[in-house]
Each structure stands twice: as C-alpha cells, then as structure tokens.
XYZ file of C-alpha atoms in Angstrom:
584
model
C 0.000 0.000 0.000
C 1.464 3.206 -1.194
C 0.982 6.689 -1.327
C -2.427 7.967 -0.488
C -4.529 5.123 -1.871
C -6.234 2.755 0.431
C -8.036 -0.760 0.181
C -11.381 -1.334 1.745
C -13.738 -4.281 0.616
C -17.754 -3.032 0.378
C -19.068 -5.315 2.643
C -23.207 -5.290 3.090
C -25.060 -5.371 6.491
C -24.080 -6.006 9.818
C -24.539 -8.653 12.319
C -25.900 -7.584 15.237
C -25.747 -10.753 17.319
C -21.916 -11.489 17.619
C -19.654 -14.203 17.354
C -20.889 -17.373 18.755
C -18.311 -19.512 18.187
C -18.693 -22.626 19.500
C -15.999 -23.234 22.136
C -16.086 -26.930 21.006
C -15.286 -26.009 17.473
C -12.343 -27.851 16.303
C -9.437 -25.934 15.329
C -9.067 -26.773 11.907
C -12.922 -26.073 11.534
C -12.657 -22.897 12.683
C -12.795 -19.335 11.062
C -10.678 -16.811 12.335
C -9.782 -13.076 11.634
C -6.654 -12.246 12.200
C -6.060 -8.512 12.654
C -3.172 -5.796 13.011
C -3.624 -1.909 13.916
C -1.518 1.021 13.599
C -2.596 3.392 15.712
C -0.936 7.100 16.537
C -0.038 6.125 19.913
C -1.704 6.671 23.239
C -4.590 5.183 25.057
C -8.015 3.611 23.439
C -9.818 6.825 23.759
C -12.192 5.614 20.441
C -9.753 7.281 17.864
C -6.078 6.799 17.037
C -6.669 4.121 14.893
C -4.541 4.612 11.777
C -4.511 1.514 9.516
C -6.196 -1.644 9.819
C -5.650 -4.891 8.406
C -7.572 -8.348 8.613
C -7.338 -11.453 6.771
C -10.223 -13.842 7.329
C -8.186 -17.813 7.258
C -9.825 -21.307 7.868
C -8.324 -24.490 7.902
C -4.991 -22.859 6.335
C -6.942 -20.905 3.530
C -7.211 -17.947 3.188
C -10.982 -16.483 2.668
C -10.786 -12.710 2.578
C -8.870 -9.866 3.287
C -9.531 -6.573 4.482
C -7.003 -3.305 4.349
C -7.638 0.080 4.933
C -6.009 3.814 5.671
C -8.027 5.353 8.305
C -8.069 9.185 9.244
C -7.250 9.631 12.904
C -8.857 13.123 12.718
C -5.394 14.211 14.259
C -1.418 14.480 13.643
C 0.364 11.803 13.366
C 3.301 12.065 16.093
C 6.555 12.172 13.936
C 7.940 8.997 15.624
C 4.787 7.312 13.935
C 5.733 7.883 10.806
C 9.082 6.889 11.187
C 7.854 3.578 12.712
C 5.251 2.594 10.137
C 6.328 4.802 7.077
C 2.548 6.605 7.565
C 2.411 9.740 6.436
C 0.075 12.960 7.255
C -0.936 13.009 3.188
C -1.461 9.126 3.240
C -4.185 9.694 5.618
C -5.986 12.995 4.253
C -8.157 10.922 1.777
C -9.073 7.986 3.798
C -12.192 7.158 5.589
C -12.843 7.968 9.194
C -13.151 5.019 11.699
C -16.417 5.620 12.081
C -17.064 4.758 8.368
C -14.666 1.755 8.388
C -16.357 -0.157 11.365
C -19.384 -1.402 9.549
C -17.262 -3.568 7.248
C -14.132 -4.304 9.500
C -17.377 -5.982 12.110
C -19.079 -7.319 9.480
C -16.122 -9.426 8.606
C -15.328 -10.104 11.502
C -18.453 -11.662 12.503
C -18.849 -15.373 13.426
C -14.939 -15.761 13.946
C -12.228 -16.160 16.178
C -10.624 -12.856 16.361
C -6.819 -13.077 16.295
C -4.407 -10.841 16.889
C -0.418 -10.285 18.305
C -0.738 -8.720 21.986
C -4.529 -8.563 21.528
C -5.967 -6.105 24.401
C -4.222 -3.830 22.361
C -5.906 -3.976 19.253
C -9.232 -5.220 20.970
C -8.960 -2.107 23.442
C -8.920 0.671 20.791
C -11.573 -1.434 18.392
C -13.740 -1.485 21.405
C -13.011 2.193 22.057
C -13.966 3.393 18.639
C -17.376 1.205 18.739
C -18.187 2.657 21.918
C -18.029 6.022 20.735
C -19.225 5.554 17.302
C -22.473 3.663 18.648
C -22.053 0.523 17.367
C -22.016 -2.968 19.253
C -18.854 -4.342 20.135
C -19.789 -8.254 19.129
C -17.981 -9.458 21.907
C -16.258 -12.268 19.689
C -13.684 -14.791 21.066
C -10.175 -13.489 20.934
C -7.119 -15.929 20.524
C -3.373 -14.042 21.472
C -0.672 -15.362 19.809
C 1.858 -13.450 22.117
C 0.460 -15.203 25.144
C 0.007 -18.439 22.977
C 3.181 -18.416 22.146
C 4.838 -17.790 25.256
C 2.581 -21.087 26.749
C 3.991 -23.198 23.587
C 7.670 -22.042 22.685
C 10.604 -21.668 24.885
C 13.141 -19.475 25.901
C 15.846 -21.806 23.939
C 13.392 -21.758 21.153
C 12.719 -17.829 20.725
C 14.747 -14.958 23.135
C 11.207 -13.376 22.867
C 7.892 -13.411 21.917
C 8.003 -10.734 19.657
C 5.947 -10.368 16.380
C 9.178 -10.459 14.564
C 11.161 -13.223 16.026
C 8.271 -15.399 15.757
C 7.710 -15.052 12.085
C 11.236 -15.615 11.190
C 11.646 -18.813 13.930
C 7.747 -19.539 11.753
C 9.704 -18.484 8.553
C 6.441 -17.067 7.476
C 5.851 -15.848 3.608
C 5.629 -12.268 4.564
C 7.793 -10.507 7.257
C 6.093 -7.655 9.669
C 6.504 -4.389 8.764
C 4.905 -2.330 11.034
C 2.345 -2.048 8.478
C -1.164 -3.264 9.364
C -1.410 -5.608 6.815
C 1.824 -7.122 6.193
C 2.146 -7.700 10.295
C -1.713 -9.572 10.059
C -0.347 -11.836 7.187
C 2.704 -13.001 9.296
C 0.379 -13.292 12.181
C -1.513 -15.700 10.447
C 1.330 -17.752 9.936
C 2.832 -17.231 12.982
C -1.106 -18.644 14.017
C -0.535 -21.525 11.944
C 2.556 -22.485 13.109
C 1.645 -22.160 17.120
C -1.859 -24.376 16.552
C 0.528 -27.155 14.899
C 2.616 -27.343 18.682
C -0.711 -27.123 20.235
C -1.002 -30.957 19.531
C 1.361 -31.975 21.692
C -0.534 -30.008 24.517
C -3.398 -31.914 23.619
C -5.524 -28.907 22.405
C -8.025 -29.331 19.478
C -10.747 -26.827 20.329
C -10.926 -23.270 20.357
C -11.877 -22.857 23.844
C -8.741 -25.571 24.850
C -6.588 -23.005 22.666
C -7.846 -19.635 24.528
C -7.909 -21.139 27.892
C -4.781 -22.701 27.139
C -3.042 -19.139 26.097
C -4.446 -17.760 29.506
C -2.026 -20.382 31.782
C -4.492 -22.339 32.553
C -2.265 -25.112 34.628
C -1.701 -29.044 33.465
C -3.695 -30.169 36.188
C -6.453 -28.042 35.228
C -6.480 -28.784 31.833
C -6.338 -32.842 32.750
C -9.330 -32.553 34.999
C -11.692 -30.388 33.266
C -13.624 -33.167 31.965
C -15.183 -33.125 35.881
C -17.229 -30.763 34.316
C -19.039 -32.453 31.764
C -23.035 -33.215 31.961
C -23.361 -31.228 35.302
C -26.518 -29.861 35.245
C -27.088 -25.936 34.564
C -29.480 -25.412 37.767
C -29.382 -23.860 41.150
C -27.823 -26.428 43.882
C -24.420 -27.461 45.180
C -21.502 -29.265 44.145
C -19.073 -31.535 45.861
C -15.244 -32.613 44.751
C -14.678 -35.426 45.955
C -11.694 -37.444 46.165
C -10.158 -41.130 44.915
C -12.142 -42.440 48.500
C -15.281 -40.630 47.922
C -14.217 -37.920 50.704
C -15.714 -34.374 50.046
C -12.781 -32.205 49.113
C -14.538 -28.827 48.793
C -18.660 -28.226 48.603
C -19.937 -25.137 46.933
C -22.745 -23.542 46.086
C -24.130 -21.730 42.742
C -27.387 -20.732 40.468
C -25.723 -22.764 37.227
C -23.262 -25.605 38.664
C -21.982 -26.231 35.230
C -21.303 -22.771 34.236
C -19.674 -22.803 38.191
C -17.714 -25.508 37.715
C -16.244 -25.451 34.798
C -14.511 -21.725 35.980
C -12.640 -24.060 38.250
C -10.395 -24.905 35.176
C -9.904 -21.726 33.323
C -7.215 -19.273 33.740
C -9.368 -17.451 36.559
C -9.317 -20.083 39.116
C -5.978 -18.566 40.417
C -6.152 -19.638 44.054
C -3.223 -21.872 45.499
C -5.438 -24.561 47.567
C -8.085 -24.456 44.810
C -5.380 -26.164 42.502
C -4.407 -28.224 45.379
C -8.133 -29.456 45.603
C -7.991 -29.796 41.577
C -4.944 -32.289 41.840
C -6.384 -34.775 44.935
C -10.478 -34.436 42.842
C -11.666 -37.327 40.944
C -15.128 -36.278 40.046
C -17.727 -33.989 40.671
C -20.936 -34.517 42.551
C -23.720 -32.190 41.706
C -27.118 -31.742 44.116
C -29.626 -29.959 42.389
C -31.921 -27.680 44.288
C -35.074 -25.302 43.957
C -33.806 -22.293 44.029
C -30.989 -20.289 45.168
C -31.109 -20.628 49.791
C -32.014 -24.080 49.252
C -28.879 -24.215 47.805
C -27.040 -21.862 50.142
C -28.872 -24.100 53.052
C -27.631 -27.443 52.149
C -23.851 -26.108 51.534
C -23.902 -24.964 54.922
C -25.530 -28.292 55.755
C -23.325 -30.390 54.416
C -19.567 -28.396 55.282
C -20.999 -28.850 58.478
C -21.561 -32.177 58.325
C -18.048 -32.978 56.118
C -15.665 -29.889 57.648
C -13.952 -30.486 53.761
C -10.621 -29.618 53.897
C -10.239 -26.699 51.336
C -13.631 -25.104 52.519
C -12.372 -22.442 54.902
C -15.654 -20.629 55.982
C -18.573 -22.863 57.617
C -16.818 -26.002 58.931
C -17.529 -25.954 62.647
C -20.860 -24.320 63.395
C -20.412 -25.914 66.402
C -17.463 -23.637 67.636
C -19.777 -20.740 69.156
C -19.436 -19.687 72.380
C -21.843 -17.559 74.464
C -21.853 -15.091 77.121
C -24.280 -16.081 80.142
C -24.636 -14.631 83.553
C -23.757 -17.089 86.235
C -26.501 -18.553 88.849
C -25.161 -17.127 91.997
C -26.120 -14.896 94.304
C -23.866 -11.845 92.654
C -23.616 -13.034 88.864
C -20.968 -12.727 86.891
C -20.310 -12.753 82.966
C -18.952 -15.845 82.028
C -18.327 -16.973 78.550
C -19.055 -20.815 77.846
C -19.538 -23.293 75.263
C -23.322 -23.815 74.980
C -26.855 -22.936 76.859
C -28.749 -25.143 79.859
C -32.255 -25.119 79.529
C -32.417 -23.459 82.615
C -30.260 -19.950 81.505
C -31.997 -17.163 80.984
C -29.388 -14.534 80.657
C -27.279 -14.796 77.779
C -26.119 -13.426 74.365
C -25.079 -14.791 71.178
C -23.580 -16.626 69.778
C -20.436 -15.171 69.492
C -17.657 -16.904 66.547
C -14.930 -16.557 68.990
C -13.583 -16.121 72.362
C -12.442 -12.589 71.382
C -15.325 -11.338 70.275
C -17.490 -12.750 73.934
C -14.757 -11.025 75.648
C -14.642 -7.644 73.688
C -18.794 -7.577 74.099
C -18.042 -8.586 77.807
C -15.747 -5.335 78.499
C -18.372 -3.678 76.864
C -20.633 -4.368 79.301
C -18.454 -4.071 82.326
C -17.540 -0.751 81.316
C -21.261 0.281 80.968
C -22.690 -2.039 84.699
C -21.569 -2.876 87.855
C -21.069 -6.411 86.889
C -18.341 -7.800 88.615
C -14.953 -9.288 87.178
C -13.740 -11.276 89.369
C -14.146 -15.322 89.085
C -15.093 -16.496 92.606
C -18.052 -17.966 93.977
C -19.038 -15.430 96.160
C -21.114 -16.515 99.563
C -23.474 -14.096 101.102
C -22.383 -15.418 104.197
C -18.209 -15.372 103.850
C -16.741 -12.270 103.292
C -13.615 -12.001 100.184
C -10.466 -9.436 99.949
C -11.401 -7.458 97.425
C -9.241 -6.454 94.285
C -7.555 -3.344 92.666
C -11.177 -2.803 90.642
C -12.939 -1.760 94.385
C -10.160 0.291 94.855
C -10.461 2.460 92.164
C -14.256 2.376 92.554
C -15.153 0.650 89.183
C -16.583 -2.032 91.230
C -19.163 -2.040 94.268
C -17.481 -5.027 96.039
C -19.843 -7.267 96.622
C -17.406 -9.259 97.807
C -17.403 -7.311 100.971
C -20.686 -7.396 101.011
C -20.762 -3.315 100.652
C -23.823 -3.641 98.249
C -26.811 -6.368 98.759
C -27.778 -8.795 96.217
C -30.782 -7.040 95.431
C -29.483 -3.791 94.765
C -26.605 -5.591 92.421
C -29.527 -6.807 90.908
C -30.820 -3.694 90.021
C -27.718 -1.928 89.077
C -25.174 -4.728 87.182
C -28.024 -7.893 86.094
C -31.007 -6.256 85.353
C -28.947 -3.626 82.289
C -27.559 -6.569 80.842
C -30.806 -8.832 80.833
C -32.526 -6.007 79.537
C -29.754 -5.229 76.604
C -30.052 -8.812 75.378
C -33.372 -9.468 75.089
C -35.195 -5.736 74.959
C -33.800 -2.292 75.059
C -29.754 -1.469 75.614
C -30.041 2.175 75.441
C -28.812 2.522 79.454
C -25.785 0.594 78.362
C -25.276 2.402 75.268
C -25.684 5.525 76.875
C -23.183 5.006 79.172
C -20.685 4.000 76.789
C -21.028 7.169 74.508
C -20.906 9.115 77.609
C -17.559 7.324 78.303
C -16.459 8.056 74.589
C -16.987 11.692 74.977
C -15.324 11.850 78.325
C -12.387 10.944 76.836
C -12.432 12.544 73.759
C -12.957 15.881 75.413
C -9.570 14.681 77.557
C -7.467 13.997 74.008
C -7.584 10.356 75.338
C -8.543 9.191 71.664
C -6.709 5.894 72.092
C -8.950 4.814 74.970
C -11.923 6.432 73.406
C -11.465 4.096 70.587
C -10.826 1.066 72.645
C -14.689 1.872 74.589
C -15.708 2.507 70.768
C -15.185 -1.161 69.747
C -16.695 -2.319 72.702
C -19.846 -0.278 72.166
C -19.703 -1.787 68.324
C -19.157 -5.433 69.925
C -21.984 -5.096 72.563
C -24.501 -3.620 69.608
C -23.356 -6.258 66.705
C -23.904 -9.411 69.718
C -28.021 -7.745 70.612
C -29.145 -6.455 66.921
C -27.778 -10.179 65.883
C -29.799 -12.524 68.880
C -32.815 -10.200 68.825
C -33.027 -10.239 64.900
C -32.593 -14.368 65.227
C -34.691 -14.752 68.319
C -37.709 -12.618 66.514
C -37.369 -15.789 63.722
C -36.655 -18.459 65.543
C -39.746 -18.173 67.966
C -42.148 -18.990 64.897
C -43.212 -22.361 64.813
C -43.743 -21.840 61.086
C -43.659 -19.534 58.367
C -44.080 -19.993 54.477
C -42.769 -16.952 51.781
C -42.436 -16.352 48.120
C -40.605 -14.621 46.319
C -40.867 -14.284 42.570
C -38.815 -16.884 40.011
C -36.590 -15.806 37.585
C -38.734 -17.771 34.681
C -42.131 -17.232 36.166
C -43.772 -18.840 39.142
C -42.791 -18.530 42.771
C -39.680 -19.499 44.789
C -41.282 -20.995 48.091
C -39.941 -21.857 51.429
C -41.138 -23.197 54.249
C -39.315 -22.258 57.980
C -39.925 -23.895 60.837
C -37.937 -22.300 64.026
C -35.165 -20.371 61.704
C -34.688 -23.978 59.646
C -35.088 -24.458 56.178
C -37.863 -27.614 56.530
C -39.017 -27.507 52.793
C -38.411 -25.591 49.589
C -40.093 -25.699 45.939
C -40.853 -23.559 42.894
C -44.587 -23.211 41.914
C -44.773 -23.457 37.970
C -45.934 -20.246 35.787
C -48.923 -19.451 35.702
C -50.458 -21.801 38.626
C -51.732 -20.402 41.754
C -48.972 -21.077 44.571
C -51.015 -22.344 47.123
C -51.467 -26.134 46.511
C -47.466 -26.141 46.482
C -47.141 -24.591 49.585
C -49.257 -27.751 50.705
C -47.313 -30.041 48.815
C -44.113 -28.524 50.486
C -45.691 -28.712 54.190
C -46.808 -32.416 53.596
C -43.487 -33.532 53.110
C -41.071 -30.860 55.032
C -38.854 -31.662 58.006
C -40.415 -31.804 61.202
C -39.052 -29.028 63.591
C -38.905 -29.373 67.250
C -38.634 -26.121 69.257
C -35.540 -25.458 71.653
C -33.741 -22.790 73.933
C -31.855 -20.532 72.767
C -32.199 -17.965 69.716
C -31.041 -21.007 67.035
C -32.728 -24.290 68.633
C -32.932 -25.887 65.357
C -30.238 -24.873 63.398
C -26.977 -22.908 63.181
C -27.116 -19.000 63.434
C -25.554 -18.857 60.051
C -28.679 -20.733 58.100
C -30.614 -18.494 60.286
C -29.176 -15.736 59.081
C -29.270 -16.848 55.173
C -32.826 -17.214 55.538
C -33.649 -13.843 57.223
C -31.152 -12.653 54.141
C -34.001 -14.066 51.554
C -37.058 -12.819 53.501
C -35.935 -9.283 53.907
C -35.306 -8.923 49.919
C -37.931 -6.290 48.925
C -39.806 -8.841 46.256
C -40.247 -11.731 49.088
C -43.659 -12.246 49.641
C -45.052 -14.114 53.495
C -47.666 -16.236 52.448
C -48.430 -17.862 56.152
C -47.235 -17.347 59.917
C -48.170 -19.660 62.749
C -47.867 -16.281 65.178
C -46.570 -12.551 64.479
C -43.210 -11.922 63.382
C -41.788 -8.693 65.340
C -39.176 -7.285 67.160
C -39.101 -4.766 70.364
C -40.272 -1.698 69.370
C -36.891 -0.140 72.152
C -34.718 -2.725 70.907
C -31.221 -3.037 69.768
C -32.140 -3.102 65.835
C -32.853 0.806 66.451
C -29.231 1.470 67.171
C -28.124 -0.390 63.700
C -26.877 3.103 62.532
C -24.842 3.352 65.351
C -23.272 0.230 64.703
C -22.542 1.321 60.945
C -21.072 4.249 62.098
C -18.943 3.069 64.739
C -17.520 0.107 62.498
C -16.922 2.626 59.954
C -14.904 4.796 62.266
C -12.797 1.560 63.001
C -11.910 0.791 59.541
C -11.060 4.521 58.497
C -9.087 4.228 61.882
C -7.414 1.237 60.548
C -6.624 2.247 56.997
C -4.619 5.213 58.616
C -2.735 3.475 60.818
C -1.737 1.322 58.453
C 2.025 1.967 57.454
C-alpha cells in the first residue's frame, strides 16, 4: 500500500448478534480473523486508529482480506511515521473510523478474532465502537503473544516478539509495522503455534484460549469433571479417589460454576491443590438459590472439607451467660442449659465474647472477678474496688438485690429488649475521653460499644425468627412462578418452585406435607446454626419476598437493639477509616 490510496472491501449489512463460536469447534474447523492496527499512539480513547488490516483464514486458507487507511482526525506524532512509514498526506483521503467499522465488524463476525498482543488492538476497536455507537460483538479473541509464550521456549525464541516469531515460523511475509503485512505473518505465525498445540493436547478453540491464559496441566487434565453437570441452582461436591468431600460449593448454574474451576481465573493456590487430589464432581440440584445456600452450609458442616475455609464448625460458638449465683458474673461458655436465661449470642470466637463482655463491664456494675461469692463469707477485694469501678460485693458493701438492680437487670434487659442505658453510658464514656485527648482509649470503649450492639441487633433479629413455629414466603422466580420456602424455628424444613402461571397455594401444601419436622428449643437457634438463620432472614428481607403464612406474628421490640443499627454502621466505619490510617 502506497501513497495515499487505500483498500477497503464493500461489505453489506451487519450482524448484530456477535460471534458465537462454539468453544467446542475444532481448530481446523474454525474461522478466524486475524487482525493488526496502527494506531498514533496513546490510550483507546475511540480514535487513534490509523490503519487496519484483517485477513479472514480457515483451515490454512485464506478467505478474505480486508485493508484500509483510516483518518485519525489528528497528527500523526513524527515517531509514527518513522515507525510505520505513515504519512500525514497518506491519511488525508481515507475514511474515518467511524465509516470503516461497519465492514471491518461485518467481517469479523462469526470468527475467532486473532491478533499479536490482543488487548491492544481489541482495546482501541472497542473504544472506537463505543463512541461511534455501534455494538462491540464481543467475539472470542485468541493471542498469539500469550500463545506463544505457553507453547515455545526461551531456547526456542529470546522473545515473543511479532518479529522473532515469524522468522523462527519463517512465514511468507515478514512484519513491517504495516497493518497488513504484520496480520499476514500473524496468520502464519497462528498456523505455526496451533501445529505445537497438539502436543498439549488442544483441538478446540476454547482448549486453545484457555490454554493461552495459563491455565495449569492439572487443570487442563481434569476439566472433563465438568461435563453433563446440570445448569441449575444447587451445590456441588469434589470429591476425592475415596469418595471424601474435598470442597462443597454452592451456585445458580453448577456447570457454568464448575467449569470456571479450570480456566485461567481459578488462580487460588489450595483451589489447585483441591484440583490435583479431585476425581469427580458430585452435583445436588436444588429449587432455588437458599435451598442451595442451606444445604452447603448443611453439608460443610456435616463434612468440615478440607479446602472449605468458611462454615466447617458451626459448632465452635461460644456464648456469654450470667452465672446462677447470688452476685452473677459474665462468664463466657460453650453452649446454653435449659435453665439460663441470661445470655447473648452466639459469638464466633472467644475474642469477640470477651470484647462484648468489656463492653458491658464498662457500661454495669457487673463484677470481674471469678469467685463464687457466699453471702455469708466475706472475700479481699481487688484493685477494681479500689479504684471504685466495682461495688465489692465481695465485701458485702452492696446487697444482692441492689446488684440486681444496678449490674443484672442492664444486661438482661440489653439482650433481650432495650440497651439504650448501656449504650448511653458507653457514649458518655467516649466523649469523656475525647474531650480529655484520650482518643486511644476512646477508641478502645468505641469497639466495645460496636461489639456489645453487633452481639443484641444479631440474637434479637434471630430470636424474633426463631420463635415462629412456622412460616411460608415467596418470592418471585426468575422464569415465572414462585420461589417458596417453608421455615420452621429459623430452619429451612421444605423448599419448591410453583410453575408459571399456577396459583402457589397447593405447592405450599405439597411442600408442608413432606417438610422436616421441627422441634422447638432454647436458645435464639434451637434448630439450626445461626448462620442458616441468618441466610434465611437474608431471603425474607429482599424487597420482592412475599409471606404467604405465619403460625404467630413476626416482630421485634419496638426499644430494641435493631434501632441502634446506625450506630453500629457508624462506629464500624470509624474503626476501619481508623485502621486504613494506621496502616504503614
């Protein structure tokens, strides 16, 4: 191409739908376009784009070509020209890119696009559709730079470059920095790279992209765990040579989920550990989406799989209860008697029961000592009396009835009703020493405050569940009909989908007729662990959820902790912009 002429085929229409290239497709079956820009430099801003060239190969023949000059609408930077020979009067009588696209996608459509560092050329091609108005066809792009740096090596090439491939290629026309000349030795740089692809044991197109994007041995070896999984809600388990569940997880398509697992997304370290020890795939199907989320908890529960990190010991909650003496006490243990009656929870971790604990010590007159105290032997008391944070009722300087009043009765009341005395308190303590520059301190009472408000808003929100014998919602289907549940004491006992059209109610009886039976318990999760709880509170809040039945009213205190929730927001926020700061 020389002087100022240019070469663009008249190519009718445009195909709105995009590629759709099989992923299946074998290689040698496949169309693809491979394309080179020259561009004046710079980012994709939807210009820049000086020359384009495309030839359209399958099976080693070539079908069509496509060259053309575009006007940039701008200078060419001198070192451009020097580069690519393209010159300021070359460009004055071609066609903007605006003018070019319809062809250049017309060709391109139903094919593999190709090209030599690809985001490159696809990031400026995308650029100028996006701000020319048409529809970037989203085809299926194959990089020969990253292909070839998966297939050659280092004693091979020194590089992956453009160049040095097409002469180690020997291809029948050397890059020249010239759009068309580089997208003819692309090709048979293309050519040459899907012949060593054999050897990798790669015969589709989807094998050849994934392949160019690292995906690892083991990854490629096992993706046929992936075949004939159904594409519905539900969970799937990896299991290993013995049949023991190696990971369980949950999705609304398990094939489209599981086959990610061996692309070059799946980046995570014990994820390709899990890949290496898995020898097939189980798949449970569900009816919608928190049955699914239900039984994964369910069954890492039940299994504790080894590369499932969240979920494995629901167990492993502690609480915080007053002690049954005459002057209780907080004391954190590992479950609830039927008899306690004072409590809050559960808590994940020790830490947390303790940091709620302080909270509440700071706020009462709740002792912190740990002995059995008699009403009828007097004990030394500690440094606390001293310094009058604590009445002694070891001494017996305060009866039980008045410790009653001031140190059990705020807590009882702050777990099951209203904590405003306690919070009070503690923001009184907060601006105490914020008006004494003690912001440290300040900010240690802060987390308490956030600990003792995140342990209530969390057991009253369960408890106002739990306490309902049974309770049936809907919530709209993606594909018509309703998603139903049925909850019996914060459990999932039964789930379904009503078909479209049909009136929901005789599945609702269906689901009851055959759900889990329920018996109630102590405790604001009798029947199942705080975290399905909390998944199924998730679903009924959503706006479209629909409650169809209730054995009894579903409230909450109208003083309780769920009106200090914007507290809580703000106070964790003030810890995390706390933390970001200190952070070197």
């Amino acid at each position: 191409m020389t002087g100022g002429e240019y070469v663009q085929q008249a190519l009718a229409g445009l195909d709105p739908t995009g590629s759709g290239v099989d992923p299946a497709l074998p290689l040698y079956a496949a169309t693809f376009v491979v394309v080179d820009l020259e561009t004046t430099g710079g980012a994709p801003d939807g210009g820049g784009i000086t020359e384009i060239g495309a030839v359209k190969v399958r099976g080693g023949e070539e079908l069509g070509v496509l060259a053309t000059l575009v006007n940039p609408g701008v200078p060419i930077p001198p070192f451009i020209t020097v580069l690519t020979g393209i010159t300021q009067a070359m460009l004055l009588p071609a066609p903007p890119v605006e003018r070019v696209l319809p062809s250049f996608l017309e060709f391109l459509a139903d094919a593999v696009l190709v090209a030599h560092n690809a985001p490159y050329d696809v990031g400026f091609l995308k650029a100028a559709c996006a701000k020319h108005g048409y529809r970037w066809p989203n085809p299926r792009v194959l990089d020969t730079a990253a292909l070839a740096r998966r297939v050659l090596s280092r004693d091979e090439v020194p590089n992956r470059k453009l160049g040095t491939l097409a002469a180690y290629f020997r291809t029948s026309t050397q890059p020249t920095h010239r759009a068309l000349d580089d997208a003819k030795a692309t090709v048979d740089v293309l050519h040459g790279l899907i012949g060593r692809l054999g050897g990798h044991r790669v015969d589709t197109v989807g094998e050849a992209i994934e392949f160019a994007r690292a995906v690892t041995p083991t990854q490629r070896r096992k993706r046929h765990l992936a075949d004939g999984l159904p594409r519905t809600p539900g969970v799937y388990i990896f299991r290993a040579a013995d049949d023991r569940p190696l990971y369980v997880g949950t999705s609304g398509d398990i094939a489209t989920r599981v086959r990610s697992y061996f692309t070059a997304a799946e980046k995570r370290a014990r994820i390709s550990e899990m890949l290496a020890a898995a020898e097939r795939v189980e798949a449970v199907g569900c009816a919608h989406s928190l049955e699914a989320e239900v039984r994964e908890l369910r069954l890492i529960a039940a299994h504790a799989p080894p590369y499932n990190r969240r979920s494995k010991y629901p167990e492993r909650v502690v609480w915080l209860k007053l002690t049954d003496e005459a002057y209780p006490r907080l004391s954190v243990a590992r479950g609830l008697a039927p008899g306690d009656e004072a409590y809050l929870g559960p808590f994940t971790s020790r830490r947390a029961a303790e940091l709620a604990a302080a909270g509440f010590h700071d706020a009462t007159g709740l002792r912190q000592c740990t002995h059995r105290l008699s009403l009828r032997t007097v004990t030394p008391a500690c440094a606390l009396a001293e310094l009058g944070r604590c009445a002694a009722p070891c001494e017996h300087r305060i009866t039980p009835e008045e410790y009653d009043h001031r140190a059990v009765a705020p807590f009882r009341a702050a777990t099951t009703g209203d904590p405003g005395p306690v919070v009070a308190t503690l923001l009184a303590r907060i601006d105490a020493l914020a008006a004494a520059q003690r912001y440290e301190e300040a900010a240690v009472v802060r987390a308490r405050l956030a600990a003792v408000l995140r342990a209530t808003v969390r057991m009253q929100r369960l408890a106002a569940l739990t306490g309902i014998a049974e309770l049936a919602a809907a919530r709209p289907a993606a594909g018509g009909g309703w998603e139903l549940a049925l909850v019996r004491h914060g459990r999932l006992a039964g789930a379904g989908v009503s078909p479209p059209g049909v009136h929901p109610r005789p599945t609702v009886t269906l689901i009851r007729a055959t759900a889990e039976t329920v018996t109630p318990g102590h405790g604001p999760v009798p029947a199942a662990s705080a975290e399905e709880s909390e998944r199924i509170l998730s679903w009924l809040e959503r706006p479209e959820t629909r409650l169809v039945e209730m054995t009894s009213a579903w409230s909450s205190p109208v003083a309780g902790a769920a009106r200090f929730r914007g507290l809580l927001a703000k106070a964790e926020g003030a810890a995390t912009q706390q933390l970001s700061t200190e952070r070197p």
